CSV table of C-alpha atoms in Angstrom, one decimal:
chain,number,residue,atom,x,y,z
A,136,UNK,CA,-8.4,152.5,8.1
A,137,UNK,CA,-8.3,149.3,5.9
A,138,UNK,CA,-4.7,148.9,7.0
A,139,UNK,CA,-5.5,148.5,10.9
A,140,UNK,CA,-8.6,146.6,10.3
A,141,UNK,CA,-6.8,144.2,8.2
A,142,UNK,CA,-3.7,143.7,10.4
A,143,UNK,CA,-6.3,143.1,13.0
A,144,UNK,CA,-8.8,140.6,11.1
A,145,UNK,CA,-5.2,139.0,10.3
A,146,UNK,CA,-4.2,138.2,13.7
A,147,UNK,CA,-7.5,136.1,14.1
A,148,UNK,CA,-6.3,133.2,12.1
A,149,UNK,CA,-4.0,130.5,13.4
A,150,UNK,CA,-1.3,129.9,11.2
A,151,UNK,CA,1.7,132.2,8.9
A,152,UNK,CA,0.0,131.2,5.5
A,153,UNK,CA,-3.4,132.4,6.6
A,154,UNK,CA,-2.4,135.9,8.3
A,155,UNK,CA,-0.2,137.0,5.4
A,156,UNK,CA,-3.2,135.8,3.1
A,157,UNK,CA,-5.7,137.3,5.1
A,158,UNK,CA,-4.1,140.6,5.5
A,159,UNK,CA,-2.7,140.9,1.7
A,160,UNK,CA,-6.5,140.4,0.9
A,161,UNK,CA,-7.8,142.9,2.5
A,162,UNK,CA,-4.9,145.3,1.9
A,163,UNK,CA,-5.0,144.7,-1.6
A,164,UNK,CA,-8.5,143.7,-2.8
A,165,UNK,CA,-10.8,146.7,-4.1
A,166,UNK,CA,-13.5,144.2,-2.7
A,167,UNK,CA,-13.5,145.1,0.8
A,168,UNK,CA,-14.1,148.4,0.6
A,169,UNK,CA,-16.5,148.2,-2.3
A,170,UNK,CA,-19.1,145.7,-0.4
A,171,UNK,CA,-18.6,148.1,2.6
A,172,UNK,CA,-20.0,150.9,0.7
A,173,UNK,CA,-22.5,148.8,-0.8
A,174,UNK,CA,-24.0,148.1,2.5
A,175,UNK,CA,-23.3,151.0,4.3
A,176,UNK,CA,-27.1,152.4,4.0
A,177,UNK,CA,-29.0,149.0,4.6
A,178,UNK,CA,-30.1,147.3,8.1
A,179,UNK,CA,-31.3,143.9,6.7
A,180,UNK,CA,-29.2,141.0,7.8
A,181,UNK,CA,-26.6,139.4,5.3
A,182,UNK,CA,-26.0,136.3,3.9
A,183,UNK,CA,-22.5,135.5,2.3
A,184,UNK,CA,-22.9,132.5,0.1
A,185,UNK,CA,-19.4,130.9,-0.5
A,186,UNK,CA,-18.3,132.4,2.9
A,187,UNK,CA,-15.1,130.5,3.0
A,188,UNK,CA,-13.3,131.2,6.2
A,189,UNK,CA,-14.9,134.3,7.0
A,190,UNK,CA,-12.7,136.6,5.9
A,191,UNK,CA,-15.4,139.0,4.4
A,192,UNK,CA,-18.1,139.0,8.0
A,193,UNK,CA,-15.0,139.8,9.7
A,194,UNK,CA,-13.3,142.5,7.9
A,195,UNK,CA,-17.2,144.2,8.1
A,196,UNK,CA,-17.6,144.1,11.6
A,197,UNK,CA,-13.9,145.3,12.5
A,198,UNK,CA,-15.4,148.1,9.9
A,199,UNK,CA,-18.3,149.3,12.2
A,200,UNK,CA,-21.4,147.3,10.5
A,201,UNK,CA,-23.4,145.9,13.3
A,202,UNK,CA,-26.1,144.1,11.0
A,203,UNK,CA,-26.5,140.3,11.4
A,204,UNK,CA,-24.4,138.3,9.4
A,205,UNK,CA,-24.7,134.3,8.3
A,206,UNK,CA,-22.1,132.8,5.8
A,207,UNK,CA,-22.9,129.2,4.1
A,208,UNK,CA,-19.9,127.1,2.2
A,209,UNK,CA,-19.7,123.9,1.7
A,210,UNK,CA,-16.3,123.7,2.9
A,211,UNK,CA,-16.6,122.2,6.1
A,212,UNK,CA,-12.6,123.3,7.7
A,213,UNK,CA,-13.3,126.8,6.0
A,214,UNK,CA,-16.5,126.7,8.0
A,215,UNK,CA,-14.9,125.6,11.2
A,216,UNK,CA,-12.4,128.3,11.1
A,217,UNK,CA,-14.6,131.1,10.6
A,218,UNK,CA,-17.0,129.6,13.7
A,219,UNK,CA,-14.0,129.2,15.8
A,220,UNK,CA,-13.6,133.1,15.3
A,221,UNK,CA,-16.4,134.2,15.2
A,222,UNK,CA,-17.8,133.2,18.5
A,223,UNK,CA,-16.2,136.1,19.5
A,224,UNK,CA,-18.7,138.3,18.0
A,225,UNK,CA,-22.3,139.4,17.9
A,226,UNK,CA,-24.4,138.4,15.5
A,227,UNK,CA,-22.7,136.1,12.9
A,228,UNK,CA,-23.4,132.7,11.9
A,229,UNK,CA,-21.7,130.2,9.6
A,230,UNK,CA,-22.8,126.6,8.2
A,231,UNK,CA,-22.0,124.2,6.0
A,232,UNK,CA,-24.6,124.7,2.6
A,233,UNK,CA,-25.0,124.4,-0.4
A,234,UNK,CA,-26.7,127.3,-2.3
A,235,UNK,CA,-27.5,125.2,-5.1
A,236,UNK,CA,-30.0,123.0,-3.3
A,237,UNK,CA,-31.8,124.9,-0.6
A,238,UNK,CA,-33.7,128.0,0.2
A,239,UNK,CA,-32.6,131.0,0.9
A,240,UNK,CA,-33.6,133.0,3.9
A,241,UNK,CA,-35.8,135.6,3.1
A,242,UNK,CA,-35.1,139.3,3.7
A,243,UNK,CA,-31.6,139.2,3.8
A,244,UNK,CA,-28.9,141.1,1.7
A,245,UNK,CA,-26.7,138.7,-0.2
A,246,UNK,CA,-23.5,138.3,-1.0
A,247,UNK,CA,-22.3,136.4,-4.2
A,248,UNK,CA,-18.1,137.2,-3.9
A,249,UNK,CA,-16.5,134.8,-6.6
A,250,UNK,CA,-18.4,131.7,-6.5
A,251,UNK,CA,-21.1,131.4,-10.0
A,252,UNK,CA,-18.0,130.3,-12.3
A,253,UNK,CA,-17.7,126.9,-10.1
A,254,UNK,CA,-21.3,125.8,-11.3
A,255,UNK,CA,-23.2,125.0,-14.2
A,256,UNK,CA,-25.1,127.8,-16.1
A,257,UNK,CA,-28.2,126.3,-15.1
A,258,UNK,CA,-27.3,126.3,-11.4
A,259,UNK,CA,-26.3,129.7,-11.4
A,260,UNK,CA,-29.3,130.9,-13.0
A,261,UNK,CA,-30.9,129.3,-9.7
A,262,UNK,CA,-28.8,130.7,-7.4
A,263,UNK,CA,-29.0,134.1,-8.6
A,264,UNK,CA,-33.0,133.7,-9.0
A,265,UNK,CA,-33.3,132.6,-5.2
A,266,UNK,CA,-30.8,135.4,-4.3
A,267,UNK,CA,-33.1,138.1,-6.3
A,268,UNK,CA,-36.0,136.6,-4.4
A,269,UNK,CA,-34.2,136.9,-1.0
A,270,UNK,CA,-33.6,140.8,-1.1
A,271,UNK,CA,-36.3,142.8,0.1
A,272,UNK,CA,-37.0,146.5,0.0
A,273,UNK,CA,-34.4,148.7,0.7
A,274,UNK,CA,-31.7,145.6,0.6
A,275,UNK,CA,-28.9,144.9,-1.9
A,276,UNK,CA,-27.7,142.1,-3.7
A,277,UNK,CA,-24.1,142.2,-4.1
A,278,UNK,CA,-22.2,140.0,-6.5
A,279,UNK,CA,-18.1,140.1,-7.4
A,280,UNK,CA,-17.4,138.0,-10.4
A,281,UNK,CA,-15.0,137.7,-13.3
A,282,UNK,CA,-16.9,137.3,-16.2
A,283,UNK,CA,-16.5,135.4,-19.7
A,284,UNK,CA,-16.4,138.0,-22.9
A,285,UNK,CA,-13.8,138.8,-25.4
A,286,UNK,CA,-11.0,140.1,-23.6
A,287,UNK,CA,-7.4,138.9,-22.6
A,288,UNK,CA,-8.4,139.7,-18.8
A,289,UNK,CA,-11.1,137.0,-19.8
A,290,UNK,CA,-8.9,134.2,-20.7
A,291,UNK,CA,-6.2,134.8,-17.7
A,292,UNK,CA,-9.1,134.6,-15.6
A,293,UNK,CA,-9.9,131.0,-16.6
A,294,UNK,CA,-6.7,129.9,-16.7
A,295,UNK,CA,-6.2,131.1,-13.2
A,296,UNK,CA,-9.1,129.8,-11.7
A,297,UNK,CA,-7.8,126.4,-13.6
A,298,UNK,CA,-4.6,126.9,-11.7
A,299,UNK,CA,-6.4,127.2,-8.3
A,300,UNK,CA,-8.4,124.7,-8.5
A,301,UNK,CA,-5.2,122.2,-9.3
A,302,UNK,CA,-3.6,123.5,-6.3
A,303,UNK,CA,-6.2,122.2,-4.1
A,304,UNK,CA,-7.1,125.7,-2.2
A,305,UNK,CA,-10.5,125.8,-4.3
A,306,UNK,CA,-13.2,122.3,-3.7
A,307,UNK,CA,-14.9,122.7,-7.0
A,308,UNK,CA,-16.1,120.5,-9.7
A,309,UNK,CA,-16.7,123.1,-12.6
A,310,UNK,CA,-15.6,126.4,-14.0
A,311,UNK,CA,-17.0,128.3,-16.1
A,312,UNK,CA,-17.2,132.3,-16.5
A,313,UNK,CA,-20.5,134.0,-16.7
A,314,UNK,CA,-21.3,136.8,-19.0
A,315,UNK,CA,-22.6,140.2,-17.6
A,316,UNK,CA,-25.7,139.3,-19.2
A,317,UNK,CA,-26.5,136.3,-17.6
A,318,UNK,CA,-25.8,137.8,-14.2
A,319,UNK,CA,-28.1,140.9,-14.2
A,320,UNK,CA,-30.8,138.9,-16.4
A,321,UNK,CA,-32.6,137.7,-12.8
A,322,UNK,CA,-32.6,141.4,-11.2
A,323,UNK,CA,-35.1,143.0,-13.6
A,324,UNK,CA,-36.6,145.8,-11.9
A,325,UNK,CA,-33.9,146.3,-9.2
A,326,UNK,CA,-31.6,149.4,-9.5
A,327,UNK,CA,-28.3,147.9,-11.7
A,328,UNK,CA,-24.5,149.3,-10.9
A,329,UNK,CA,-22.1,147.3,-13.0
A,330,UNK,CA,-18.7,148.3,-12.6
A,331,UNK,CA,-14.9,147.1,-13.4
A,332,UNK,CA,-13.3,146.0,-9.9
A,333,UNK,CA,-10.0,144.9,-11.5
A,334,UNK,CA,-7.4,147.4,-10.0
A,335,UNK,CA,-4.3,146.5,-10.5
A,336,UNK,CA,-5.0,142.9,-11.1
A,337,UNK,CA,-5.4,140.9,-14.1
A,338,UNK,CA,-8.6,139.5,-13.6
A,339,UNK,CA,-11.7,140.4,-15.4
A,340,UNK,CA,-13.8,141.1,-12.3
A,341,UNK,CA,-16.7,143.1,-12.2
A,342,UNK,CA,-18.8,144.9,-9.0
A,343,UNK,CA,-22.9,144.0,-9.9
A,344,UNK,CA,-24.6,145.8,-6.9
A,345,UNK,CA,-28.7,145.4,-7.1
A,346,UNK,CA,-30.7,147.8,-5.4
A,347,UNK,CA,-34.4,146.5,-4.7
A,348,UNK,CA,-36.4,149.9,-4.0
C-alpha cells in the first residue's frame, strides 16, 4: 500500500526534484507508517508543527485518515506548495507559524517530525510544554527526533544536519540534538513509547509517541 500511496502523493508536486523526493520519502522512511499507526485510534484534529510542504497531511489522507489536519512552518514557499495542493482536499489547513511564539490550538494531536534540534534548549522545552498542553484525552503527541547521547549514530546526525543546513534545503538558525530525557521530561503522566526509528539509516532517530488517557 505505501508504494501506491507514495507514487500518488508524488505526482502532486510540480517539479522532478520534488516527486523523486517525495516518493523516496515515503518509500523509504519508517516515519510514515509509524505516525499512521500512531493515530490510527484517535478522532482529534492534528496539528503538524514544521509541516514543510505537506508531505506528511498528504501521505495520511491518501492513507484513509479523515481527521482534520492544520500544518504551521515558517517556511513561507514550503507553505505555498502544500496550500496549492491541498485545496484539493477536505479538511486541511496550512500557515505560515512559528511554534516558538504563539499558542497552540487546543485539543489537537500534534506532530513534532524533526524540528526541536533547530532551536535552543530553552525554546524547545516551550514547545514541547505547549504541545503537552494541547493534547487532550484520548489524543497523542507524536514526536520523531534524532537525539544527542553517546553514540556514533549521534555524531553523524549532527554533522548531517550541519550539511543540510549549508545546502540551503533547511531555514534554520540553530542545531542542536536533544537528549531523550529532555524530550519526554514535559509528558509526565501521559502513556511513554520510546522507540528506535533508524532502519536502515544512519541517523539516531527515535519514535516518542504520548498517550494522554
Amino acid at each position: 500500500m505505501t508504494q501506491d500511496v507514495a507514487t500518488r502523493v508524488a505526482s502532486l508536486y510540480g517539479t522532478r526534484f520534488l516527486r523523486s523526493y517525495v516518493r523516496n520519502k515515503i518509500r523509504h522512511d519508517l516515519l510514515y507508517p509509524a505516525v499512521l499507526e500512531a493515530l490510527r485510534d484517535t478522532r482529534a484534529p492534528v496539528l503538524d508543527i514544521g509541516c514543510g510542504a505537506g508531505v506528511l497531511a498528504f501521505f495520511l489522507r491518501e492513507s484513509g485518515f479523515a481527521w482534520p489536519i492544520s500544518g504551521i512552518d515558517f517556511d513561507a514557499p514550503k507553505i505555498e506548495i502544500a496550500r496549492r495542493i491541498g485545496a484539493r482536499y477536505e479538511g486541511l489547513d496550512f500557515r505560515v507559524g512559528d511554534a516558538r511564539e504563539e499558542q497552540l490550538p487546543p485539543g489537537h494531536s500534534v506532530l513534532v517530525l524533526d524540528v526541536l534540534q533547530y532551536v535552543k534548549a530553552a525554546e524547545r522545552q516551550r514547545i514541547l510544554e505547549k504541545v503537552a498542553a494541547a493534547v487532550p484525552p484520548g489524543g497523542v503527541a507524536i514526536v520523531r527526533q534524532g537525539v544527542r547521547d553517546q553514540s556514533w549514530r549521534s555524531r553523524v546526525s549532527y554533522f548531517l544536519e550541519v550539511f543540510s543546513r549549508m545546502n540551503g534545503w533547511l531555514k534554520m538558525e540553530n542545531i542542536d540534538l536533544p537528549t531523550r530525557e529532555e524530550i519526554a521530561g514535559p509528558f509526565a503522566g501521559f502513556a511513554q513509547e520510546i522507540r528506535p526509528l533508524w532502519g536502515r539509516t544512519p541517523f539516531n532517530n527515535y519514535l516518542f509517541v504520548f498517550r494522554r488517557v
